[in-house]
XYZ file of C-alpha atoms in Angstrom:
333
model
C 4.517 10.474 -23.786
C 2.521 7.395 -21.923
C 1.528 4.299 -24.230
C -1.812 3.584 -24.078
C -2.818 0.541 -21.866
C -6.036 -1.808 -22.255
C -7.829 -3.442 -19.440
C -6.491 -6.555 -20.063
C -2.903 -5.274 -19.296
C -3.695 -3.257 -16.547
C -5.061 -6.449 -14.579
C -2.373 -8.146 -15.312
C -0.637 -5.595 -12.077
C -3.098 -7.072 -9.347
C -2.400 -9.374 -7.132
C -3.232 -12.727 -7.539
C -2.320 -12.002 -11.947
C 1.334 -12.271 -10.234
C 2.164 -13.663 -7.125
C 1.824 -17.668 -8.417
C 5.301 -16.410 -10.844
C 6.293 -14.694 -8.564
C 5.962 -16.907 -5.503
C 9.170 -17.656 -4.829
C 10.672 -14.517 -4.792
C 7.934 -12.403 -3.092
C 6.536 -12.223 0.624
C 4.028 -14.978 1.888
C 0.726 -13.948 1.204
C -2.924 -15.494 1.377
C -5.542 -13.908 -1.213
C -9.233 -14.298 -0.622
C -11.613 -14.148 -2.843
C -14.888 -14.023 -3.370
C -15.573 -11.653 -0.907
C -18.826 -10.947 0.896
C -21.000 -8.617 -1.179
C -21.452 -6.075 1.387
C -17.652 -5.762 1.572
C -17.258 -3.159 -0.961
C -20.451 -1.037 0.415
C -18.996 -1.812 3.889
C -15.615 0.048 2.673
C -17.451 3.077 1.271
C -18.874 3.692 4.154
C -18.923 7.030 5.750
C -17.098 6.788 9.431
C -13.983 4.278 11.119
C -16.044 1.681 12.147
C -14.947 -2.404 12.964
C -17.497 -4.679 11.911
C -19.823 -6.660 14.595
C -17.656 -9.699 15.934
C -14.209 -9.029 14.544
C -11.928 -8.624 17.630
C -12.153 -9.994 21.073
C -14.342 -6.874 22.531
C -17.059 -6.484 20.619
C -17.455 -10.564 20.080
C -17.792 -11.055 24.599
C -20.767 -8.261 23.976
C -23.877 -9.864 24.982
C -27.362 -8.668 24.226
C -27.609 -7.486 28.272
C -24.619 -5.107 27.955
C -26.260 -2.836 25.084
C -28.835 -1.054 26.411
C -32.071 0.671 24.872
C -29.975 3.444 25.055
C -27.049 2.667 22.718
C -29.991 1.027 20.584
C -30.622 4.178 19.822
C -28.077 5.768 19.328
C -26.291 4.292 16.637
C -29.407 3.438 14.695
C -28.334 5.312 11.999
C -24.488 3.582 11.513
C -24.898 0.516 9.227
C -23.688 -2.655 10.757
C -21.939 -5.479 9.409
C -20.405 -8.196 10.056
C -18.641 -10.584 7.619
C -17.947 -13.734 9.996
C -16.961 -16.199 7.005
C -13.932 -13.464 6.580
C -13.015 -13.203 10.358
C -12.404 -16.836 9.974
C -10.159 -16.845 7.262
C -8.430 -13.603 8.501
C -7.923 -15.364 11.796
C -6.176 -18.193 10.308
C -4.106 -16.796 7.475
C -3.033 -14.716 11.136
C -2.292 -17.273 12.774
C -0.519 -19.144 9.978
C 1.743 -16.042 9.407
C 1.330 -14.278 12.518
C 0.869 -11.495 11.917
C -0.291 -9.630 8.376
C 0.023 -6.177 6.422
C -3.585 -6.250 3.970
C -4.299 -4.731 0.730
C -6.704 -5.475 -1.948
C -5.535 -6.075 -5.657
C -3.345 -2.629 -6.144
C -3.546 -0.833 -3.288
C -2.229 -0.849 0.452
C -3.515 1.283 3.047
C 0.196 2.453 3.932
C -1.589 6.109 4.512
C -3.099 4.944 7.366
C -0.460 3.197 9.227
C -0.749 5.680 11.471
C -3.416 3.487 13.377
C -1.352 0.762 14.599
C 1.815 1.218 16.963
C 4.323 3.234 14.711
C 7.291 0.569 16.213
C 5.722 -1.793 14.091
C 3.651 -0.126 10.974
C 0.175 -2.032 8.987
C 1.332 -5.036 11.563
C -2.697 -6.601 12.582
C -2.838 -10.088 14.668
C -6.639 -9.671 14.984
C -9.512 -8.665 11.662
C -9.782 -5.970 13.536
C -6.913 -3.996 12.888
C -7.750 -5.139 8.938
C -10.739 -3.786 8.541
C -9.407 -0.362 10.818
C -6.623 0.023 7.983
C -8.798 -0.408 5.548
C -11.213 1.647 5.860
C -8.648 4.292 6.787
C -7.046 4.955 4.118
C -7.307 7.459 0.725
C -5.222 5.046 -1.586
C -7.204 1.796 -1.034
C -10.674 3.488 -2.910
C -8.909 3.150 -5.907
C -10.159 -0.732 -5.802
C -13.327 -0.622 -4.765
C -15.284 0.167 -7.633
C -14.480 -1.257 -11.491
C -14.874 2.828 -12.461
C -11.558 3.705 -10.374
C -9.566 1.035 -11.371
C -9.938 0.529 -15.467
C -10.213 4.846 -16.151
C -8.367 5.984 -19.056
C -8.407 1.771 -20.153
C -9.092 0.473 -23.161
C -11.547 -2.416 -23.848
C -12.954 -2.630 -20.604
C -16.759 -2.929 -21.102
C -16.431 -6.149 -20.924
C -13.508 -6.817 -18.285
C -14.834 -8.814 -15.764
C -13.435 -7.128 -12.355
C -12.701 -8.662 -8.754
C -12.164 -7.684 -5.361
C -9.377 -9.318 -3.573
C -8.127 -8.902 0.171
C -4.382 -9.736 0.406
C -3.024 -10.635 3.303
C 0.608 -10.624 3.194
C 3.404 -12.188 6.548
C 4.007 -9.196 7.889
C 7.577 -8.247 9.694
C 10.001 -4.818 10.067
C 11.444 -3.318 6.838
C 14.168 -1.841 6.478
C 12.897 1.240 4.412
C 16.728 2.597 3.892
C 17.208 -0.800 1.599
C 13.229 0.239 -0.672
C 13.551 0.413 -4.139
C 11.585 1.699 -6.952
C 12.041 0.204 -10.615
C 11.495 1.381 -13.873
C 10.823 -0.576 -17.192
C 10.247 0.379 -20.321
C 10.689 -1.267 -23.990
C 11.337 -4.571 -21.311
C 14.548 -2.327 -20.425
C 15.413 -1.466 -16.792
C 15.783 2.280 -17.734
C 16.166 3.261 -13.758
C 15.996 2.887 -9.656
C 14.615 5.200 -6.913
C 15.490 5.502 -3.538
C 11.489 4.710 -2.161
C 11.932 6.236 1.181
C 12.745 10.206 1.174
C 15.299 10.640 4.181
C 18.898 10.829 3.677
C 20.797 7.712 4.426
C 23.756 8.081 4.294
C 25.443 4.514 2.777
C 23.425 4.968 0.224
C 25.430 7.925 -1.059
C 28.869 5.933 -1.166
C 30.328 5.227 -5.242
C 30.757 1.381 -4.557
C 27.835 1.131 -2.426
C 26.043 2.439 -5.244
C 27.459 -0.177 -7.759
C 26.932 -2.505 -5.925
C 22.623 -1.857 -5.705
C 22.663 -1.528 -9.329
C 23.935 -4.632 -10.034
C 21.847 -6.431 -7.962
C 18.892 -5.106 -8.915
C 19.842 -5.473 -12.822
C 21.363 -8.900 -12.276
C 17.753 -10.022 -9.855
C 15.617 -8.020 -13.144
C 17.284 -10.514 -15.972
C 17.026 -13.981 -14.196
C 13.941 -13.262 -11.901
C 11.707 -11.457 -13.826
C 12.873 -10.460 -17.832
C 12.257 -14.000 -18.606
C 9.005 -15.031 -16.859
C 6.645 -11.349 -17.153
C 3.741 -12.074 -19.028
C 2.422 -8.127 -18.755
C 2.780 -5.027 -20.686
C 6.165 -4.895 -21.565
C 6.576 -0.612 -19.446
C 5.980 -1.726 -15.898
C 7.609 -0.539 -12.442
C 8.736 -3.136 -9.286
C 9.514 -2.215 -5.724
C 12.126 -4.575 -4.806
C 13.462 -5.902 -0.967
C 17.305 -5.665 -1.243
C 18.946 -7.960 1.713
C 21.205 -6.406 4.186
C 24.093 -6.858 2.572
C 22.743 -5.574 -0.445
C 23.788 -8.879 -2.976
C 19.825 -9.958 -3.589
C 16.165 -9.037 -2.823
C 12.638 -10.032 -2.703
C 9.620 -8.389 -5.207
C 7.011 -6.222 -2.799
C 5.057 -4.773 -6.075
C 4.420 -4.363 -9.066
C 2.658 -1.099 -10.832
C 2.233 0.173 -13.697
C 4.542 2.599 -16.033
C 1.634 5.300 -15.869
C 0.988 8.667 -13.492
C -0.617 7.174 -11.532
C 1.737 5.719 -10.425
C 4.655 8.190 -7.684
C 8.117 7.960 -9.877
C 9.531 9.120 -6.627
C 12.667 10.814 -7.390
C 12.519 11.298 -11.447
C 10.578 12.124 -13.535
C 8.365 10.212 -16.135
C 10.464 13.213 -18.609
C 12.984 11.815 -17.373
C 12.318 8.523 -18.079
C 11.236 9.197 -21.542
C 14.355 10.374 -22.308
C 16.355 8.268 -20.224
C 14.722 4.957 -22.634
C 16.593 6.890 -25.907
C 19.825 6.960 -24.909
C 22.438 4.459 -24.723
C 23.654 3.286 -21.032
C 25.852 0.667 -19.555
C 22.303 0.306 -17.166
C 19.752 1.515 -15.128
C 20.514 4.715 -12.913
C 20.340 5.088 -9.642
C 19.051 8.351 -8.039
C 19.358 8.471 -3.963
C 18.055 11.352 -1.918
C 22.632 12.747 -1.740
C 22.319 15.246 1.107
C 19.614 16.281 3.761
C 18.519 19.236 2.137
C 17.437 17.591 -0.827
C 14.389 19.094 -2.153
C 12.784 15.436 -1.712
C 13.856 15.506 1.608
C 11.292 14.524 4.282
C 10.380 16.983 6.553
C 9.709 16.453 10.362
C 5.971 16.156 9.226
C 5.233 12.827 8.891
C 4.682 11.424 5.794
C 0.617 11.032 4.533
C -0.451 13.757 7.524
C -3.010 14.904 5.943
C -4.698 11.142 6.195
C -4.383 11.168 10.462
C -6.819 13.795 11.973
C -10.462 13.005 11.578
C -12.406 15.873 9.393
C -14.403 17.203 12.963
C -10.681 17.765 14.882
C -9.472 19.523 11.732
C -12.852 21.837 12.302
C -12.311 21.568 15.888
C -8.520 23.274 15.324
C -9.718 25.881 13.126
C -8.093 29.336 14.062
C -6.941 27.280 17.278
C -3.428 27.407 19.525
C -3.189 24.313 20.706
C -3.916 24.919 24.057
C -7.335 26.176 22.771
C -7.913 23.023 20.327
C -6.669 20.427 22.889
C -9.413 22.360 25.060
C -11.862 21.618 22.215
C -11.098 18.639 21.738
C -11.477 17.522 25.907
C -15.087 19.063 25.908
C -16.126 17.093 23.253
C -14.841 13.723 23.846
C -16.487 14.129 27.636
C -20.201 15.238 25.499
C -19.588 12.281 23.105
C -19.381 9.767 26.693
C -22.156 11.850 28.554
C -25.406 8.718 29.236
């Protein structure tokens, strides 16, 4: 069902490969590379710790404020510092106002809970950027070439360099986010990305307008310029009036890319059908199987393993008492 993909084709989906071509129809972004040699070591290291000097607090601490007991207590924790990278991130934030980060392919959206819910993924300091990346499971895919090129042909000689992408942050209306599926250079499917029910998406004239707008954009802005494989997906954000939009990302047409309201079997069957246009799928009721429950997305990544072990077999009050005790103990000199 899935076409084979070479390592060369896979790299067409990394941000630095497609952004120069589509920079006029996507979010303003800055690509930072090469990164410090030990940056991947930092991302792979245990725990969530911020490199020294990455925020105002750590940069203001003097040697006099760090007692010998403090130095001994964290002697086993690896220390990282990236002054030149800190400067580049601060310069980018100065230009854009605020940013949200990603690596070559993946963004740390699963870690958005660590920043204010009113402005998810909004970074205003290098510390915010590092904290998001360190708290994310998603970005681990990009760190090693083994995980990036898994299942690809011709990866032995392919060069791969980790890159940090800083995109201009602004609030996004999730109801207007779509994932679009292209197979054999044909736009076959469009899926709502956010798993909430939106009444306006179930209005037939609105659906027709969405399909028409996406089809027109793809035919005029993407199809003539796309130089990657003939099977791919792209994430798209519609404007408020649903008449236009811009590209958020490109992804390979592979199982690692979530097919959302489709299955890949569905998409495969659509390829062989004579269609007037792509099929649009949205969540059509609050009882839809894919509709969001009260539990937050990526909740497995929101609580440290230590807290999970503390709460094992406890009710809420017992868990709170245990957690309070652990925190008080950690604050003892």
